[in-house]
Short mmCIF file of C-alpha atoms and ligand atoms in Angstrom, two decimals:
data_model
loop_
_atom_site.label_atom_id
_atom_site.label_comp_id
_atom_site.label_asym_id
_atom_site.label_seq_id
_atom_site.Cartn_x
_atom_site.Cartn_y
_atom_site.Cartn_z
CA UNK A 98 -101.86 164.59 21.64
CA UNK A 99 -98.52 163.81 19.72
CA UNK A 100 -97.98 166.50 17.29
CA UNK A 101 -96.85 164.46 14.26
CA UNK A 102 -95.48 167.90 11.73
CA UNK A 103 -93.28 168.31 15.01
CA UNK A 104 -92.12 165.16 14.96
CA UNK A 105 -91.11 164.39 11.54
CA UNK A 106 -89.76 167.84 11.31
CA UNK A 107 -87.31 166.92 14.14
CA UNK A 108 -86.66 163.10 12.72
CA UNK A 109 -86.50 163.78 8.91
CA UNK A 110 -85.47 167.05 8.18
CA UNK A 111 -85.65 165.43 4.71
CA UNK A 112 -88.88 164.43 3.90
CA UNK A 113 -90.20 167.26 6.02
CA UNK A 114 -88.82 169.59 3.29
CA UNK A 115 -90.04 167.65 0.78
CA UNK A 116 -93.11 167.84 2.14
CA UNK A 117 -92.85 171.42 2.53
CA UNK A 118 -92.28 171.81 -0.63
CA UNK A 119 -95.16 169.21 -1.93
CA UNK A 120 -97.29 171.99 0.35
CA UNK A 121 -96.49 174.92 -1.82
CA UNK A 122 -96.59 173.24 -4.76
CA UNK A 123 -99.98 172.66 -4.37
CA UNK A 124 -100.41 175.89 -3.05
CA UNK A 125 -99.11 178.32 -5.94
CA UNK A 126 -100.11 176.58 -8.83
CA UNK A 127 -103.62 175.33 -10.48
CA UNK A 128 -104.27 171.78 -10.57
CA UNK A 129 -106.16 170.65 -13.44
CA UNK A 130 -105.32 167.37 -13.86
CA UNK A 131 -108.91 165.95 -13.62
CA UNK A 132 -108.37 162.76 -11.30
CA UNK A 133 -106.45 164.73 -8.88
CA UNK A 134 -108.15 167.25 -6.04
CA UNK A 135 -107.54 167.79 -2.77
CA UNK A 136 -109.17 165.58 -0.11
CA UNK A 137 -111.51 166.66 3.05
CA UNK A 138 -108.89 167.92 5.60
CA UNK A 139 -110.68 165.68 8.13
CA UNK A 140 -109.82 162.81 5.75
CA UNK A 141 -106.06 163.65 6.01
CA UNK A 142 -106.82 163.51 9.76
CA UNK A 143 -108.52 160.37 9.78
CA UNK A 144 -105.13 158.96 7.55
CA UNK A 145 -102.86 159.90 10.37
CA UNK A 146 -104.36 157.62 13.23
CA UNK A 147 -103.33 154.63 14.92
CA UNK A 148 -105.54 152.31 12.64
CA UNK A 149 -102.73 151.87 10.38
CA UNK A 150 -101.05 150.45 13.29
CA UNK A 151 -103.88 147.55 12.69
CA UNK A 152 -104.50 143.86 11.05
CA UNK A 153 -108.07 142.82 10.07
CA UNK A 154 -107.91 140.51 7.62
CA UNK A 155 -111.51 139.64 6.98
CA UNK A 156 -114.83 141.78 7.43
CA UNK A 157 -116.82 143.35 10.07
CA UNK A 158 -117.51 140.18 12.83
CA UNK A 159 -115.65 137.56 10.80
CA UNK A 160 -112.18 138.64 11.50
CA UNK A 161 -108.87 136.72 11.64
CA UNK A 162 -107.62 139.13 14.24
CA UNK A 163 -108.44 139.87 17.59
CA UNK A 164 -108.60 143.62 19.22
CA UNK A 165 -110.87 144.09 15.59
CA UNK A 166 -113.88 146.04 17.84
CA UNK A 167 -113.15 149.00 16.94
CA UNK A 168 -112.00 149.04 12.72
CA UNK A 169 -115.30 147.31 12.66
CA UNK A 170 -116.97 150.17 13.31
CA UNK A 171 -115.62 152.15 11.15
CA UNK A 172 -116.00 149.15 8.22
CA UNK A 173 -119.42 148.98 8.91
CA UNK A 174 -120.09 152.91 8.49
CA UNK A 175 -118.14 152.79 4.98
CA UNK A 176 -119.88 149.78 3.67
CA UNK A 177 -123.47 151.60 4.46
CA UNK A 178 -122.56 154.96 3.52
CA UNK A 179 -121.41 153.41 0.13
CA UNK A 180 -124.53 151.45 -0.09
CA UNK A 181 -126.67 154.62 0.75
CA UNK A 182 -125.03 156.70 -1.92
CA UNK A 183 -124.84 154.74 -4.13
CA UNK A 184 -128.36 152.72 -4.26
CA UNK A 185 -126.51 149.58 -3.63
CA UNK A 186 -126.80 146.31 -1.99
CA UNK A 187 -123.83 145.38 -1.05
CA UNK A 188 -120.05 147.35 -0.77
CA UNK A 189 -116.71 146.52 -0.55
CA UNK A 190 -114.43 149.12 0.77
CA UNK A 191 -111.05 147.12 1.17
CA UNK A 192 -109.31 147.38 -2.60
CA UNK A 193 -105.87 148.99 -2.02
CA UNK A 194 -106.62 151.31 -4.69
CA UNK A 195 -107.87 151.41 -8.57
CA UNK A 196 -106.34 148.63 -10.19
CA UNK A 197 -107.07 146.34 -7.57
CA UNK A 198 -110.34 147.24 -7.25
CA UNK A 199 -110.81 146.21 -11.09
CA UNK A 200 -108.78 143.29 -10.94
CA UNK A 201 -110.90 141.78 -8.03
CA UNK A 202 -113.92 141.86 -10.37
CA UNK A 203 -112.63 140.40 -12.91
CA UNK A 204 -110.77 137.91 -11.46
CA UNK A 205 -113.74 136.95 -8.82
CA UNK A 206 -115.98 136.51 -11.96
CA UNK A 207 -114.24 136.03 -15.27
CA UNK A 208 -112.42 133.15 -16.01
CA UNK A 209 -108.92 133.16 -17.54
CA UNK A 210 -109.02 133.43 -21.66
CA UNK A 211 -112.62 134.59 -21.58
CA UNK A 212 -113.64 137.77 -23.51
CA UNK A 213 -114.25 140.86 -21.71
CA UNK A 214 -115.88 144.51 -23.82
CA UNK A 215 -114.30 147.65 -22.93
CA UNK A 216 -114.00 150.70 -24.11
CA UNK A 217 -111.08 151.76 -26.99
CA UNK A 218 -108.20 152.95 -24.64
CA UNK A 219 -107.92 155.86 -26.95
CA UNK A 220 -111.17 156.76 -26.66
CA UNK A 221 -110.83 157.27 -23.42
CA UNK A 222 -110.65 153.90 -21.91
CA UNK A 223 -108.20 152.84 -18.68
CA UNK A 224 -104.68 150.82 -18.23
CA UNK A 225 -106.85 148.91 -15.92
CA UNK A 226 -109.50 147.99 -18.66
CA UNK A 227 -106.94 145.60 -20.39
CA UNK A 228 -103.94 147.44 -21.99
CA UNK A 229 -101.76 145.12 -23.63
CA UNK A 230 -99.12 146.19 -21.40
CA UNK A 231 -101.19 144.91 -17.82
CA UNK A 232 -101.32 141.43 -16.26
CA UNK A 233 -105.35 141.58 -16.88
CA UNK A 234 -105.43 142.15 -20.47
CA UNK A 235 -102.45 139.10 -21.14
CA UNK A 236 -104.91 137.28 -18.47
CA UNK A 237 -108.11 137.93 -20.64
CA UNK A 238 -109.08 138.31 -24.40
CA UNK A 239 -110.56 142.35 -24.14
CA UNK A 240 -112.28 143.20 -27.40
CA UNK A 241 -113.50 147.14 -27.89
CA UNK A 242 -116.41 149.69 -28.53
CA UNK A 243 -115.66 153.09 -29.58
CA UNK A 244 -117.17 156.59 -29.46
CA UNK A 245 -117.85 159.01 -32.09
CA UNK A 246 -115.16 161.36 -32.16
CA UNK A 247 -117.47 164.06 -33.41
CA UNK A 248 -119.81 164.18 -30.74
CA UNK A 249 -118.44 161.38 -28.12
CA UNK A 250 -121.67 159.01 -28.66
CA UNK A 251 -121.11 155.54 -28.60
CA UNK A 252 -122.21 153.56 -31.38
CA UNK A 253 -124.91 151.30 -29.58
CA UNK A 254 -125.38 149.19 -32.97
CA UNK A 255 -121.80 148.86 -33.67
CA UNK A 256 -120.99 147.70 -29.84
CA UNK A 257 -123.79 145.66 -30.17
CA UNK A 258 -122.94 143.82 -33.31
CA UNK A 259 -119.24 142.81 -31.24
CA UNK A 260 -120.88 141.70 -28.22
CA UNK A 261 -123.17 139.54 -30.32
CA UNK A 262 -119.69 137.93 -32.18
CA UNK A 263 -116.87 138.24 -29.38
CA UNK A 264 -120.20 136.72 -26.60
CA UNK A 265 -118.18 138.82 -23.80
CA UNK A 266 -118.31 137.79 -20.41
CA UNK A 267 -118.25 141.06 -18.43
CA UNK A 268 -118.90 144.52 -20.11
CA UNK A 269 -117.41 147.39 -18.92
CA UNK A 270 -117.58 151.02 -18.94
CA UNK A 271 -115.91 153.72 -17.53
CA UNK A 272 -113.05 156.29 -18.57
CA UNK A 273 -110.29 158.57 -17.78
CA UNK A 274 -110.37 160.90 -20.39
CA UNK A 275 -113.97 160.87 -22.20
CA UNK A 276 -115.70 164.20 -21.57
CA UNK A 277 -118.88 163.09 -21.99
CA UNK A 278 -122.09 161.00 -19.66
CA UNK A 279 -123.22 157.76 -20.70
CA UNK A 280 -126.61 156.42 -21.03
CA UNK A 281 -125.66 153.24 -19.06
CA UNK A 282 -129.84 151.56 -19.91
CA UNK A 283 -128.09 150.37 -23.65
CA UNK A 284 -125.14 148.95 -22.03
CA UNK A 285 -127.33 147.02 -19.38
CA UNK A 286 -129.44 145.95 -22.47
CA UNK A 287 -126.72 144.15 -24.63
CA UNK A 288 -125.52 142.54 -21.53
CA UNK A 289 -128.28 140.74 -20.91
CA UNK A 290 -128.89 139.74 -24.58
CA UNK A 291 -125.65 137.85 -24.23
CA UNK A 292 -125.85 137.02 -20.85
CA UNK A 293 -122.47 138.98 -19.77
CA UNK A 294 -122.50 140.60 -16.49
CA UNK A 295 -122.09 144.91 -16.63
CA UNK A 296 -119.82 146.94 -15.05
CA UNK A 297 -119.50 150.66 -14.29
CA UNK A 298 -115.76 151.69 -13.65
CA UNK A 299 -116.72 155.45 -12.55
CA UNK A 300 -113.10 156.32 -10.94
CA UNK A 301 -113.48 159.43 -11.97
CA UNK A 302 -116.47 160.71 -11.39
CA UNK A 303 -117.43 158.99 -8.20
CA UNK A 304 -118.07 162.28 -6.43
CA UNK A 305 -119.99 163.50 -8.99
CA UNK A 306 -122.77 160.55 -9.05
CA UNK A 307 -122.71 160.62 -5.50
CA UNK A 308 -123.25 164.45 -5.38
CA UNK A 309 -126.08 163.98 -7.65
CA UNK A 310 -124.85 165.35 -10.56
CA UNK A 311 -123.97 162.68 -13.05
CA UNK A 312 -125.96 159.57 -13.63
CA UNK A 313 -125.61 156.29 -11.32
CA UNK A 314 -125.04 153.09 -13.42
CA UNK A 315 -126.44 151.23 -10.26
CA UNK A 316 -130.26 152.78 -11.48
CA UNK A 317 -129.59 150.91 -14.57
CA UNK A 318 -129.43 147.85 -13.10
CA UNK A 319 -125.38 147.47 -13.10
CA UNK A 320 -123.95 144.32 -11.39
CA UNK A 321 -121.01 146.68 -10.17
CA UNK A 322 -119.88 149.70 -9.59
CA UNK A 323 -116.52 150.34 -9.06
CA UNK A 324 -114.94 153.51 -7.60
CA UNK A 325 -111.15 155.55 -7.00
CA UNK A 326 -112.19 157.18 -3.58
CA UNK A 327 -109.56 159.96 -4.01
CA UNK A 328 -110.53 161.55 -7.44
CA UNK A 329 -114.07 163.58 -7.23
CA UNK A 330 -114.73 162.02 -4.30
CA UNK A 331 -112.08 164.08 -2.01
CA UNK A 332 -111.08 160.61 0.22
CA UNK A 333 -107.96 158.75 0.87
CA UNK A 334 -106.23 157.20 -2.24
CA UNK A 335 -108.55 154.02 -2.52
CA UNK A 336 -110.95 151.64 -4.39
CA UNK A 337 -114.37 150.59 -3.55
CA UNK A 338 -116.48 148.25 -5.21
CA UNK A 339 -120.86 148.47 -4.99
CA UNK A 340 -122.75 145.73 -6.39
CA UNK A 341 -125.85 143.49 -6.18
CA UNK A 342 -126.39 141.49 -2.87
CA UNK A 343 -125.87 138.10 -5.59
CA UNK A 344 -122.03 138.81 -6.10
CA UNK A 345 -121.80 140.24 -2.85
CA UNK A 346 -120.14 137.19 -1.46
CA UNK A 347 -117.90 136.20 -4.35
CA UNK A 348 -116.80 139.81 -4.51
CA UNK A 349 -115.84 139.99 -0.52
CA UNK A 350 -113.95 136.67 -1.21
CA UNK A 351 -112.21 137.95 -4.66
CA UNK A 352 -110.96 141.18 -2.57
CA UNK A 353 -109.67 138.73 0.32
CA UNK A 354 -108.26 136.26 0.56
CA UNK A 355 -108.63 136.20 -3.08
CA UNK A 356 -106.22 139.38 -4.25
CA UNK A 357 -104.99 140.82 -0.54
CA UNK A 358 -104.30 140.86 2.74
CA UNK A 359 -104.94 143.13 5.58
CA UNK A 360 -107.07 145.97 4.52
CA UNK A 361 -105.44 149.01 5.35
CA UNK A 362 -108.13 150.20 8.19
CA UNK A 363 -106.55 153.91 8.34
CA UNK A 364 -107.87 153.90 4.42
CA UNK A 365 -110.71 152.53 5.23
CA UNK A 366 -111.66 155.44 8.35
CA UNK A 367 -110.85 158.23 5.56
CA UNK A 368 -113.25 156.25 3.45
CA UNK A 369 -116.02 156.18 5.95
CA UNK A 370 -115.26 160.11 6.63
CA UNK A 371 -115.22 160.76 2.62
CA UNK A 372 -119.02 158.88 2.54
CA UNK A 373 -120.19 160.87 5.12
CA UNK A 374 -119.34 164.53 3.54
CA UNK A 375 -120.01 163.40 -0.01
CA UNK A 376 -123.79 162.56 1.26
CA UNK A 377 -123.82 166.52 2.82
CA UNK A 378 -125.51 169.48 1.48
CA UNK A 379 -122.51 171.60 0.37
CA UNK A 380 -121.15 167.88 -1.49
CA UNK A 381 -123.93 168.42 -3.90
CA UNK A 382 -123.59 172.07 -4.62
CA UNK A 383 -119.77 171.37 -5.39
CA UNK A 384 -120.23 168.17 -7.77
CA UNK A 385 -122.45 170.73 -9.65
CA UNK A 386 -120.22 173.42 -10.01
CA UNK A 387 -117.54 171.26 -10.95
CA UNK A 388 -119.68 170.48 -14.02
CA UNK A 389 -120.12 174.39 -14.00
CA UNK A 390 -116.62 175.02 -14.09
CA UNK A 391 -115.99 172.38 -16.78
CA UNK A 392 -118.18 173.97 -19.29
CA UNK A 393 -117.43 177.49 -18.74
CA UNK A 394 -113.40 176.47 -19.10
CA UNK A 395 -114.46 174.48 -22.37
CA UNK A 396 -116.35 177.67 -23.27
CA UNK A 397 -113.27 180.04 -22.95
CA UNK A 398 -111.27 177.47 -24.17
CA UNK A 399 -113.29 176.90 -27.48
CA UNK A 400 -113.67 180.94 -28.17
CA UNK A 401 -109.90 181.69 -28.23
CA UNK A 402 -109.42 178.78 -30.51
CA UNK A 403 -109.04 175.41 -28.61
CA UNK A 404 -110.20 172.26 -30.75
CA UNK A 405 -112.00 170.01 -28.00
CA UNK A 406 -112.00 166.45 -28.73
CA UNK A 407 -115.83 165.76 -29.42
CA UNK A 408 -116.66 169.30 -29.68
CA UNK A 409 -116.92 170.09 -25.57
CA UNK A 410 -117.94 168.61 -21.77
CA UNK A 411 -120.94 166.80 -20.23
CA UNK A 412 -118.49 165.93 -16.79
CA UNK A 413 -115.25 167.27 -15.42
CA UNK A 414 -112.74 167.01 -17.86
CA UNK A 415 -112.26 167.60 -21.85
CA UNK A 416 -109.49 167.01 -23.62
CA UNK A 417 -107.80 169.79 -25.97
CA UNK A 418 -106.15 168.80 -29.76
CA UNK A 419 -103.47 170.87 -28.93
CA UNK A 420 -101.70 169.61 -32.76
CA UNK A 421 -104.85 171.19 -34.23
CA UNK A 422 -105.24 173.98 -31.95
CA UNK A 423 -101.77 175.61 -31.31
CA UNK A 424 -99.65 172.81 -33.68
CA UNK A 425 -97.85 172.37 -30.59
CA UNK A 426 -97.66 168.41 -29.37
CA UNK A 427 -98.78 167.32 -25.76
CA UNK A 428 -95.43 167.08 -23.93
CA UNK A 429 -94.62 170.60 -25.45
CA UNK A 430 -98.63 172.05 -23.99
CA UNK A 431 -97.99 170.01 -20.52
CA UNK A 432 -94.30 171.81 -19.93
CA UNK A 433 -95.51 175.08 -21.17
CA UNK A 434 -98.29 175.00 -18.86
CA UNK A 435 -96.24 173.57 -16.41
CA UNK A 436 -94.20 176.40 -15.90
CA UNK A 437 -97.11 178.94 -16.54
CA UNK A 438 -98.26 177.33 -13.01
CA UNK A 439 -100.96 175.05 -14.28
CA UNK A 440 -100.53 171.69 -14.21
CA UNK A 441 -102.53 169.24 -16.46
CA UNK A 442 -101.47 165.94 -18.24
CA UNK A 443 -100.53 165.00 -22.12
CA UNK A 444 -103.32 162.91 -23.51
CA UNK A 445 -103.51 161.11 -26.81
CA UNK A 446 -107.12 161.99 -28.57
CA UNK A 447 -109.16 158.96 -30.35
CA UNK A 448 -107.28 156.81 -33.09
CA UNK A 449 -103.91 159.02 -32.45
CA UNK A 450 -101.54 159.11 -34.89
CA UNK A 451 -98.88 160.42 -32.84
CA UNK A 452 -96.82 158.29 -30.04
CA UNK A 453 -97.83 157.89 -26.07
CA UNK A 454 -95.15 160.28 -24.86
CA UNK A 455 -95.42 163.11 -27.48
CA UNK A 456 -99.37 162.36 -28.38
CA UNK A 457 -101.97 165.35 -29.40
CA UNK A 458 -103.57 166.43 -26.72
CA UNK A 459 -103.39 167.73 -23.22
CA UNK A 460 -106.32 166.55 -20.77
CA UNK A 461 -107.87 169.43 -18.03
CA UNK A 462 -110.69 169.02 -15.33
CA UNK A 463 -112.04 170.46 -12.92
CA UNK A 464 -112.56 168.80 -9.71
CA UNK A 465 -109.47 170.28 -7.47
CA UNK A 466 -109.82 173.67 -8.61
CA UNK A 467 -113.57 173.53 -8.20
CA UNK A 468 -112.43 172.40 -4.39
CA UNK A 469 -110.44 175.61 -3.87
CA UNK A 470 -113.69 177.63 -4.18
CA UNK A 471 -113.07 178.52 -8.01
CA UNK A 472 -115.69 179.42 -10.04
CA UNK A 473 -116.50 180.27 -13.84
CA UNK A 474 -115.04 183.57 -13.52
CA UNK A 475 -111.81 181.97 -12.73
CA UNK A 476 -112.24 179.41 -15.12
CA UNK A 477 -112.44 182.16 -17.89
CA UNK A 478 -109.22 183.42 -16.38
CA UNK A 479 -107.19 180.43 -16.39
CA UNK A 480 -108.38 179.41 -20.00
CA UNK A 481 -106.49 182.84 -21.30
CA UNK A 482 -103.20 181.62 -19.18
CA UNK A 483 -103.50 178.37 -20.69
CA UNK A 484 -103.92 179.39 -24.49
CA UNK A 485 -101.10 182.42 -24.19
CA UNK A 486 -99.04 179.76 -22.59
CA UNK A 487 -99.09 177.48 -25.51
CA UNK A 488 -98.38 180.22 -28.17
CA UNK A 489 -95.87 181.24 -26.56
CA UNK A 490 -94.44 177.65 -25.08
CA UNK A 491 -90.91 178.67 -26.39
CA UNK A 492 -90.85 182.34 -24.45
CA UNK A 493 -89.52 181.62 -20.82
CA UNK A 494 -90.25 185.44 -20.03
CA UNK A 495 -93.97 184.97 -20.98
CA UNK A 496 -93.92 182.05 -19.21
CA UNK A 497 -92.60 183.31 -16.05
CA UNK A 498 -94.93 186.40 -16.25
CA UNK A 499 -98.07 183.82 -16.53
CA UNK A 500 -96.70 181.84 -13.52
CA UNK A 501 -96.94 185.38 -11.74
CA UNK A 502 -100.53 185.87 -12.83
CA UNK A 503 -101.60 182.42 -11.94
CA UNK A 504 -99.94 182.36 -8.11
CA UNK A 505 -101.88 186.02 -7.82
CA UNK A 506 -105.10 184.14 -8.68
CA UNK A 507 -104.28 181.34 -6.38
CA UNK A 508 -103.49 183.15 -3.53
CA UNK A 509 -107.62 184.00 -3.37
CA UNK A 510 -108.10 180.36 -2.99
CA UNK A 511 -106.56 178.41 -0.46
CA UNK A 512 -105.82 174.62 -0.46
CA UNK A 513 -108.76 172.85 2.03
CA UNK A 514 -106.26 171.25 4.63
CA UNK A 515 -103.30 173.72 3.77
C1 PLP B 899 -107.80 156.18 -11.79
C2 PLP B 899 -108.51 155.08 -12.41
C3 PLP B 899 -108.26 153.73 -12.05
C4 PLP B 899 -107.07 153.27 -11.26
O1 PLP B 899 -106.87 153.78 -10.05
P1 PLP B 899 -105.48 153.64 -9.28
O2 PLP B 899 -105.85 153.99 -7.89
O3 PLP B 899 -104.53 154.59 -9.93
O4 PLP B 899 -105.00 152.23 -9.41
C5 PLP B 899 -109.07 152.76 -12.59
N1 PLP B 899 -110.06 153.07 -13.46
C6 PLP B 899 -110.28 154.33 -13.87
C7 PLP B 899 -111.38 154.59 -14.84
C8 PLP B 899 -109.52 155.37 -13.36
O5 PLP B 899 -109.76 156.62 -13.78
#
């Protein structure tokens, strides 16, 4: 067998130290950014094989390709391992990533200028759910529900009374940085009353439903549900799309020819491998504990001060008001935990008053730590880092010393794959 690190070592003394580098990055330090983790070592083995080297445009026995024998295989155990987890009809596991993944829907089903319902971006919403700033909301006319800042809930009534004015086409929900479950039954409801179709966007927390622990918008009745395979769900960086067998064709032609090419069949093996291990045992105990680890960090969090935006966590993630908490601003919390050895992201909270790149609040999860083996302990242990780190953002000693203290905790818990 080719050894490929010797390889590229020898080729690209470059990247290989870039890579190196990547390697301890990941190594010393705490990721809590809560769409990153770390993905199944066998799925970084399964990224690394010769089906890259192949074209199949089409799908399993309706290829445009010959030589396809062999990437249908692997296809077909994707598409029925999504199916299976997800209590679907029908999957798609070709979308390049996210965005595509979103786009495919809504291009395969909406028609240009109509209105689409998504959540407030601020709220917690996605780019991909029609910021002003992406093709698909110039494309479409997106109109928006919001949550209760207070407590997260989402005014039923109040989305309700815009579907029944703005007669949406496609309702969507989904997140990136709401900490809290939805009851997807109300959703389903108000789409039928207007005769939209629904649509779950669960990027994040993919693993999670699969592993049991969060609720599948599929049980409601969802026409789709759309995944990331590379945030909770530990696979290759990836979209997938579940849905009922009625859109199942449309969908298959939106994905290709209608937005791409070749699938990238490498992608699609780590996919397949990803399905398999998220449907295991040991998958189920982790998506639990990551919910675990989430509230005991928002616990620790809370007691030494930490305003949480709607009080706490019902997933992965929560999002600290780090204006109101430490009158620090979000760039200022993400460097200071930066070089305290944690990394997280800067988040703007609901209705921000401040800008994008200097917003209020800093967004943690816990998926990738939960990976390493972490547990509440830890959690408890990381939350004191984090909140001495941002009191003392302008002492580079302090800083340093924390960096120390989190590589020490770190070293307990290697990197699955490293
Ligand atoms: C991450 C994410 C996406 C986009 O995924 P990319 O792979 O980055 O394009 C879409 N929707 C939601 C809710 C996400 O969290």
């Amino acid at each position: 067998m080719t050894d490929y690190r010797a390889a590229l070592k020898a080729t690209d003394p470059d990247v290989f130290e870039a890579l190196i580098g990547e390697e301890r990055r990941q190594r010393d330090g705490v990721e809590l950014i809560p769409s990153e983790n770390y993905a199944f070592p066998e799925v970084l083995a399964a990224l690394g094989t010769v089906f890259t080297n192949k074209y199949s445009e089409g799908y399993p026995g309706r290829r445009y390709y010959g030589g396809t024998e062999f990437v249908d295989v692997i296809e077909n155990l994707a598409r029925d391992r999504a199916k299976a987890l997800f209590r679907a009809e029908h999957a798609n596991v070709q979308p390049l990533s996210g965005s595509p993944m979103n786009q495919a829907v809504y291009l395969g089903f909406i028609e240009p200028g109509a209105t689409i319902l998504a959540m407030e971006l601020s709220h917690g919403g996605h780019l991909t759910h029609g910021a002003p700033v992406s093709h698909m909301g110039k494309i479409y006319k997106f109109v928006r529900y919001k949550t209760n800042p207070q407590d997260g809930s989402i005014d039923f009534d109040h989305l309700r009374s815009v579907a029944l004015k703005e007669k949406p086409k496609l309702v969507v929900c989904g997140y990136s940085s709401y900490p809290r479950d939805y009851d997807y039954k109300p959703f389903r409801q108000i789409a039928d009353e207007v005769g939209a179709l629904a649509m779950a966007d669960v990027s994040h927390i993919g693993g999670l439903i699969a592993g049991g622990a969060m609720r599948n918008p599929m049980d409601a009745g969802f026409d789709f549900l759309t995944t990331t395979t590379h945030k909770s769900l530990r696979g290759p960086r990836g979209g997938m799309i579940v849905c009922k067998k009625e859109h199942a064709k449309t969908i298959d032609q939106s994905v290709f020819p209608g937005l791409q090419g070749g699938p990238h069949m490498n992608q699609v093996a780590a996919t397949a491998v990803a399905l398999k291990l998220a449907s295991e045992a040991p998958f189920k105990a982790y998506a639990s504990q990551v919910l675990k680890n989430a509230k005991a960090l928002a616990a620790a969090l809370t007691d030494q001060g930490a305003y949480l935006v709607t009080g706490g966590t019902d997933n992965h993630l929560m999002v600290i008001d780090v204006v109101k908490s430490f009158n620090i601003n979000g760039a200022e919390a993400e460097k200071a935990l930066d070089h305290a050895g944690v990394t997280t992201n800067k988040q703007v909270i609901p209705d921000d008053p401040n800008p994008p790149l200097k917003p209020s609040g800093v967004r943690l999860g816990t998926p990738a730590a939960t990976t390493r083996g972490m547990k509440e302990g830890e959690m408890k242990a990381l939350a004191r880092v984090m909140v001495e780190a941002m009191k003392n953002h302008g002492d580079a000693r302090r800083l340093e010393a924390l960096r120390q203290e989190t590589r020490v905790l770190c070293s307990r818990f290697p990197v699955p794959g490293l």
